[in-house]
């Protein structure tokens, strides 16, 4: 098959399709995932091709979706659950943190929980309340879950398949504003990197910028702009949030001596806190400045007309870079 | 329902959604047919105690309400198409359900809406311009909930049904239930959709309301769809029967019949005000439009169905009724049309004039008592913004 | 129920828990009275198709099961009193409900228990010693759920009803429902309590099960109490009627009558296996003991009630029945008693011998594929522990 | 009224009683809070004295409890919700983070949410699964909520009253293993410190130890033991987790140059991460060592027979102190 240019939405759709072809135990469950193909069309065409028994339109109840998916997983299936929007994962929170996360532990490994919970996350799409949340820190804080975020079409294609193949439950975060934003070339014959690894996406020497999901693009733009000003940023796409892949991060920060973390989630108790704490523990003597965090402010997500002020953008990232450099 | 089944467990519940269901089945309470004929119902009636003139006045009022409500909806839809709103949740086809319910309320009652209750908001005296703000993205709700006893729109499906129940429990504690004083006795109405009926929260609301005999009417607009999920995905028996399992009455009313919806809701509210507890009202209707302006219903439903429901238009039947019985003249209809045009103008002009919020307003109202750390964050961002003042772009680099 | 009510909404639902309710009301399905008399029920029967000998053999089996189950319970309670268990959830009084349900299962069926299903566990062949581990604090569940198709105990109220429904949906996809092959067709049973019926999850389970017609029996032991909350707090109509609102059958069986519970559960499971979907079985019983060994029921309930229910003891009535009808001799009863004594011994000795887990086992099984960071954490803690080796106390300072 | 020696359970009970006497709008809601007085007897006797309308026994449904409490608050009441155990707050998570936390914001301050959600939290009581959780970080990450933890009987008495008097929703964490552990003398005529403040509970010069709830006692014991070895620990009882009261913390760390944070919650993304990040940002040049974190391991809460290995104890705190000192 020849290479093709695809969007993130397409990459995910193709990845889901591939996973369903490869393993008849893979099921898709969620609201509107059938004929509609999901409100973002990520499951477009899958019910038509795999039938209603494998692409399961559900009643409107997130706890019910995740809870029945637990039962399916216990029966040997590999459910891929779609949560329609980040803000609607909370009715399922109990099932996720008390059941999905703990089943393997509780059962001494006898019950596996090979479940993927897909969550379109983050803001920037001009939506109403509850449609732009970034709930990752809460899941990363929960042992038993693994949490990843894709940032581009090619990763979308591979990572969703790898998440489905994982015998552990994976919270799979998809930056919704990237769904149809950029295209990238997919080589289906390539060998992807392992799922739980971070990746240096731009090399640099002055400051390490850590990002994931939607902020990878922001960080790349910031690096571009900084280069124009003679500052060399190294950008790392974390990809995995739990576990964290600290290897590339520490290696980079030991070189640059400075780190800026950026995410859309609230700064307070966000991923940036953990990264800051770990980097400081591990690179104490290499650090020229404290790890700085650029994220969503510690307010509820605001009305969308001012969401660009809430969200980290390249200016705020560069501001943090400058503050780091002038420490 | 077929009548065969396993011994001891009663009839099997298959094929409950046969063709008769599309018309609401025999349990549908109707007082005005799609053809504009008044019909009798053994239990519910419209206009009892009113003179013929008073009654006609009320029906004309409903007509006007519905026309204006529809205009709000079509204007907002158009504004969304023109990029003035981010999204709009259309109510097309649900005008009778909302006006019937909205007009059955007394001032002291309290409403917990979903995101689609534009007609009820209108009945409560909320300036429809305020509704647009939310969909334009200038705020999360611009009206004062306590001014008209009309709560803010709730987007997380079903969450508000618990708030409604708790509010009703508060009314019980305030001694405004079952006193017999019509100025004093109050009730709550909780709006939700057919899809919402599957949420745990909604079912818990039923349990709490029943357990405490709370004065709340659960008003469900069964518009047959939850985005692309048909009602059959949420229940395999008529939805109003859900209430029976919780030990309070449920009824199905023709939600496209404003007279019946008014009569039934009014009676349910009165039950609540009288201290007789909760009632479930299923307003059987149809979502004529898309779920929202970003939805594409052609992917999941047949245009035949839409055509079928067009014949049951809630406004047309009242118009026919008024005209056929000489209860309204041309001047009336022209007057309503003119009012609607004015309203349209108000919305178009007003919407475009809605001011964008100030960036720093993002930090307002997070807490009743602001924290030091939030103040510092706000000040930090203010200083950051000021650092760009004078530069050509908002940011230095973008 | 009184028959008056507001017009149109049917009867008011007041006083549903009149005195008759304490005995389960007229809807209670009973085949063996508290006095040990066999009675007929128009829909359900016990022993159809069995010879008299076979039938007696089964009843003796139930008797033995219940006695052994009770012994598990009393031994565990005593072990808790002696400090060997942290806590114990007693089932005293619920033996018939659990044995009736447990014995109605086929090997291929799957059970989702609460934390009190010791009798069902016993029926599934789980060594009761394994149950003690959880309450002793040595693990969160020691048995292999897939060995006997008996899931782990679930403590978060109601969560398992959704797992059960999903598992049943998996069975549908595996083609083991409604094939007509008795060795193949399977069903799921979900256990839960009267209190659990108020949880959103349980009601969502009803919705999913109905929507997909999943082969699951919702088996609710209504033991009248959820810790200190009486059943009236959770529902104001008989609980089995909850199912009606979701469109599947519900029945109330005498949960202290092992024959009736067996017959009804068996029929409900068969319905599920046959592809006829979910059933709600309310086993009407009573929690004779405290909620758990840390509870003090004298704070919230009358000893009179307990006395009343003592007369309905599930074991006594079978004993009377067997004796009065000459279906079991002294040797039988002595044999069962000896077995119970052996079991008691097994539990006492086994419990004390249950090894404490190794501290580092805390890090086991967090993931199917362990992460680097967890491995590092484990190693760090191992090194830390080793640093104390040789010092007199476990830690240097404590 | 003369001073009396009280337990934490008693302090909370007295505080609740006082709040109910002072304001008829104060209500108590929850499972078993009536005749039973709650499984921990914190509401003992209150239903008897204030009636079933003010001490409301609820159906068994946490989302229902919190959701109806929202309605009560909208009607002008001040509900105090009891969650029976930490692990059972999750069914109410959606109502808490999407409704309770956001109502004031969403309504531009027109709807206040003066609600207290009491959660007995933490381990060490030999309980079965879900009865020993420490969910605070997840709430502290949520703007719109305030989060406090009491650690002793006198604070219990005052803080619960202050939380009830607050017009903002307060997640009120009670260290359940302290309920009946130690007694302290209560002077009801004293003037308490404001609610959202931290407190230095032991002065020291070498290392700052930050704790809250159940670990305050651990930290105090560690300080005692360290003193015997000639090391001077300053112990701060954080008391408020959101907002954080960084003043005393920063002042202390600037003096000692070293900080150890200890809590029962998982280390990953726990309060310690945030404290580490903030301390490092603010005291970068004063720090002699990275902020070290001693907490619950990143596993689900284990079986209770090994919970003392999971939980931070004075040895692990001292180990961190030593590591900090030898940096
Ligand atoms: C908890 C939650 N899950 C999902 C959504 C996304 N969503 C918004 S509207 C909707 C369908 C609602 O259907 P229904 O209750 O029938 O109301 P209708 O839109 O038809 O008026 C869905 C799934 C949401 N808002 N909240
Ligand atoms: C979600 C949740 N909330 C609260 C509890 C605490 N709790 C344990 S058992 C129980 C009562 C359960 O009553 P019921 O469902 O009737 O079962 P029973 O104990 O009577 O068998 C409660 C409230 C819990 N385990 N899970
Ligand atoms: Mg609908
Ligand atoms: Mg019970």
mmCIF file of N, CA and C in Angstrom, chain C residues 40-83:
data_model
loop_
_atom_site.group_PDB
_atom_site.id
_atom_site.type_symbol
_atom_site.label_atom_id
_atom_site.label_comp_id
_atom_site.label_asym_id
_atom_site.label_seq_id
_atom_site.Cartn_x
_atom_site.Cartn_y
_atom_site.Cartn_z
ATOM 1 N N UNK C 40 -48.441 -24.626 47.300
ATOM 2 C CA UNK C 40 -48.420 -24.525 45.840
ATOM 3 C C UNK C 40 -48.384 -23.069 45.405
ATOM 4 N N UNK C 41 -47.776 -22.820 44.270
ATOM 5 C CA UNK C 41 -47.830 -21.496 43.645
ATOM 6 C C UNK C 41 -48.255 -21.690 42.206
ATOM 7 N N UNK C 42 -49.151 -20.841 41.722
ATOM 8 C CA UNK C 42 -49.669 -21.078 40.369
ATOM 9 C C UNK C 42 -48.600 -21.072 39.275
ATOM 10 N N UNK C 43 -47.513 -20.377 39.482
ATOM 11 C CA UNK C 43 -46.531 -20.221 38.403
ATOM 12 C C UNK C 43 -45.246 -21.016 38.625
ATOM 13 N N UNK C 44 -44.862 -21.120 39.872
ATOM 14 C CA UNK C 44 -43.560 -21.730 40.143
ATOM 15 C C UNK C 44 -43.733 -22.982 40.984
ATOM 16 N N UNK C 45 -42.896 -23.963 40.677
ATOM 17 C CA UNK C 45 -42.971 -25.163 41.490
ATOM 18 C C UNK C 45 -41.567 -25.728 41.676
ATOM 19 N N UNK C 46 -41.458 -26.510 42.712
ATOM 20 C CA UNK C 46 -40.172 -27.141 42.977
ATOM 21 C C UNK C 46 -40.312 -28.641 42.807
ATOM 22 N N UNK C 47 -39.357 -29.230 42.117
ATOM 23 C CA UNK C 47 -39.326 -30.686 42.038
ATOM 24 C C UNK C 47 -40.033 -31.270 40.841
ATOM 25 N N UNK C 48 -40.577 -30.438 39.983
ATOM 26 C CA UNK C 48 -41.251 -30.970 38.793
ATOM 27 C C UNK C 48 -40.260 -31.812 37.993
ATOM 28 N N UNK C 49 -40.709 -32.994 37.630
ATOM 29 C CA UNK C 49 -39.838 -33.862 36.841
ATOM 30 C C UNK C 49 -38.896 -34.716 37.673
ATOM 31 N N UNK C 50 -38.892 -34.511 38.960
ATOM 32 C CA UNK C 50 -38.037 -35.327 39.824
ATOM 33 C C UNK C 50 -38.861 -36.400 40.508
ATOM 34 N N UNK C 51 -38.210 -37.516 40.785
ATOM 35 C CA UNK C 51 -38.866 -38.531 41.615
ATOM 36 C C UNK C 51 -38.879 -38.026 43.047
ATOM 37 N N UNK C 52 -39.705 -38.645 43.869
ATOM 38 C CA UNK C 52 -39.778 -38.234 45.271
ATOM 39 C C UNK C 52 -38.412 -38.343 45.937
ATOM 40 N N UNK C 53 -37.684 -39.415 45.589
ATOM 41 C CA UNK C 53 -36.348 -39.594 46.171
ATOM 42 C C UNK C 53 -35.386 -38.505 45.739
ATOM 43 N N UNK C 54 -35.428 -38.262 44.459
ATOM 44 C CA UNK C 54 -34.537 -37.210 43.941
ATOM 45 C C UNK C 54 -34.840 -35.881 44.602
ATOM 46 N N UNK C 55 -36.123 -35.624 44.738
ATOM 47 C CA UNK C 55 -36.535 -34.359 45.329
ATOM 48 C C UNK C 55 -36.050 -34.280 46.765
ATOM 49 N N UNK C 56 -36.264 -35.323 47.525
ATOM 50 C CA UNK C 56 -35.820 -35.326 48.918
ATOM 51 C C UNK C 56 -34.318 -35.149 48.995
ATOM 52 N N UNK C 57 -33.637 -35.799 48.090
ATOM 53 C CA UNK C 57 -32.174 -35.678 48.034
ATOM 54 C C UNK C 57 -31.756 -34.218 47.845
ATOM 55 N N UNK C 58 -32.476 -33.537 46.964
ATOM 56 C CA UNK C 58 -32.163 -32.129 46.725
ATOM 57 C C UNK C 58 -32.410 -31.295 47.965
ATOM 58 N N UNK C 59 -33.542 -31.557 48.610
ATOM 59 C CA UNK C 59 -33.864 -30.745 49.791
ATOM 60 C C UNK C 59 -32.835 -30.994 50.889
ATOM 61 N N UNK C 60 -32.462 -32.256 51.051
ATOM 62 C CA UNK C 60 -31.405 -32.544 52.035
ATOM 63 C C UNK C 60 -30.106 -31.818 51.654
ATOM 64 N N UNK C 61 -29.861 -31.797 50.360
ATOM 65 C CA UNK C 61 -28.669 -31.064 49.901
ATOM 66 C C UNK C 61 -28.743 -29.589 50.285
ATOM 67 N N UNK C 62 -29.893 -28.989 50.066
ATOM 68 C CA UNK C 62 -30.065 -27.579 50.439
ATOM 69 C C UNK C 62 -29.842 -27.391 51.941
ATOM 70 N N UNK C 63 -30.394 -28.308 52.664
ATOM 71 C CA UNK C 63 -30.252 -28.219 54.125
ATOM 72 C C UNK C 63 -28.773 -28.219 54.505
ATOM 73 N N UNK C 64 -28.088 -29.197 53.955
ATOM 74 C CA UNK C 64 -26.654 -29.297 54.235
ATOM 75 C C UNK C 64 -25.920 -28.010 53.815
ATOM 76 N N UNK C 65 -26.223 -27.532 52.619
ATOM 77 C CA UNK C 65 -25.594 -26.296 52.123
ATOM 78 C C UNK C 65 -25.823 -25.138 53.090
ATOM 79 N N UNK C 66 -27.044 -25.047 53.561
ATOM 80 C CA UNK C 66 -27.362 -23.906 54.422
ATOM 81 C C UNK C 66 -26.675 -24.023 55.769
ATOM 82 N N UNK C 67 -26.637 -25.238 56.279
ATOM 83 C CA UNK C 67 -25.980 -25.419 57.575
ATOM 84 C C UNK C 67 -24.482 -25.096 57.449
ATOM 85 N N UNK C 68 -23.894 -25.600 56.388
ATOM 86 C CA UNK C 68 -22.461 -25.330 56.220
ATOM 87 C C UNK C 68 -22.215 -23.834 55.996
ATOM 88 N N UNK C 69 -23.086 -23.219 55.242
ATOM 89 C CA UNK C 69 -22.951 -21.779 54.996
ATOM 90 C C UNK C 69 -23.066 -21.000 56.307
ATOM 91 N N UNK C 70 -24.038 -21.396 57.091
ATOM 92 C CA UNK C 70 -24.184 -20.701 58.370
ATOM 93 C C UNK C 70 -22.932 -20.907 59.224
ATOM 94 N N UNK C 71 -22.358 -22.096 59.119
ATOM 95 C CA UNK C 71 -21.180 -22.337 59.921
ATOM 96 C C UNK C 71 -19.999 -21.466 59.451
ATOM 97 N N UNK C 72 -19.880 -21.329 58.154
ATOM 98 C CA UNK C 72 -18.843 -20.417 57.647
ATOM 99 C C UNK C 72 -19.021 -19.058 58.303
ATOM 100 N N UNK C 73 -20.274 -18.635 58.331
ATOM 101 C CA UNK C 73 -20.577 -17.297 58.829
ATOM 102 C C UNK C 73 -20.289 -17.160 60.321
ATOM 103 N N UNK C 74 -20.721 -18.154 61.098
ATOM 104 C CA UNK C 74 -20.522 -18.028 62.543
ATOM 105 C C UNK C 74 -19.047 -18.178 62.892
ATOM 106 N N UNK C 75 -18.349 -19.055 62.182
ATOM 107 C CA UNK C 75 -16.912 -19.187 62.442
ATOM 108 C C UNK C 75 -16.188 -17.882 62.121
ATOM 109 N N UNK C 76 -16.543 -17.317 60.997
ATOM 110 C CA UNK C 76 -15.866 -16.081 60.584
ATOM 111 C C UNK C 76 -16.168 -14.963 61.581
ATOM 112 N N UNK C 77 -17.407 -14.915 62.028
ATOM 113 C CA UNK C 77 -17.778 -13.903 63.020
ATOM 114 C C UNK C 77 -16.939 -14.090 64.276
ATOM 115 N N UNK C 78 -16.810 -15.341 64.692
ATOM 116 C CA UNK C 78 -16.014 -15.610 65.890
ATOM 117 C C UNK C 78 -14.550 -15.255 65.652
ATOM 118 N N UNK C 79 -14.057 -15.580 64.482
ATOM 119 C CA UNK C 79 -12.660 -15.255 64.174
ATOM 120 C C UNK C 79 -12.434 -13.745 64.221
ATOM 121 N N UNK C 80 -13.429 -13.018 63.777
ATOM 122 C CA UNK C 80 -13.296 -11.556 63.853
ATOM 123 C C UNK C 80 -13.238 -11.123 65.304
ATOM 124 N N UNK C 81 -14.114 -11.702 66.126
ATOM 125 C CA UNK C 81 -14.127 -11.339 67.545
ATOM 126 C C UNK C 81 -12.777 -11.638 68.200
ATOM 127 N N UNK C 82 -12.131 -12.678 67.695
ATOM 128 C CA UNK C 82 -10.834 -13.024 68.268
ATOM 129 C C UNK C 82 -9.688 -12.273 67.597
ATOM 130 N N UNK C 83 -10.033 -11.320 66.780
ATOM 131 C CA UNK C 83 -8.978 -10.499 66.190
ATOM 132 C C UNK C 83 -8.296 -11.104 64.978
#
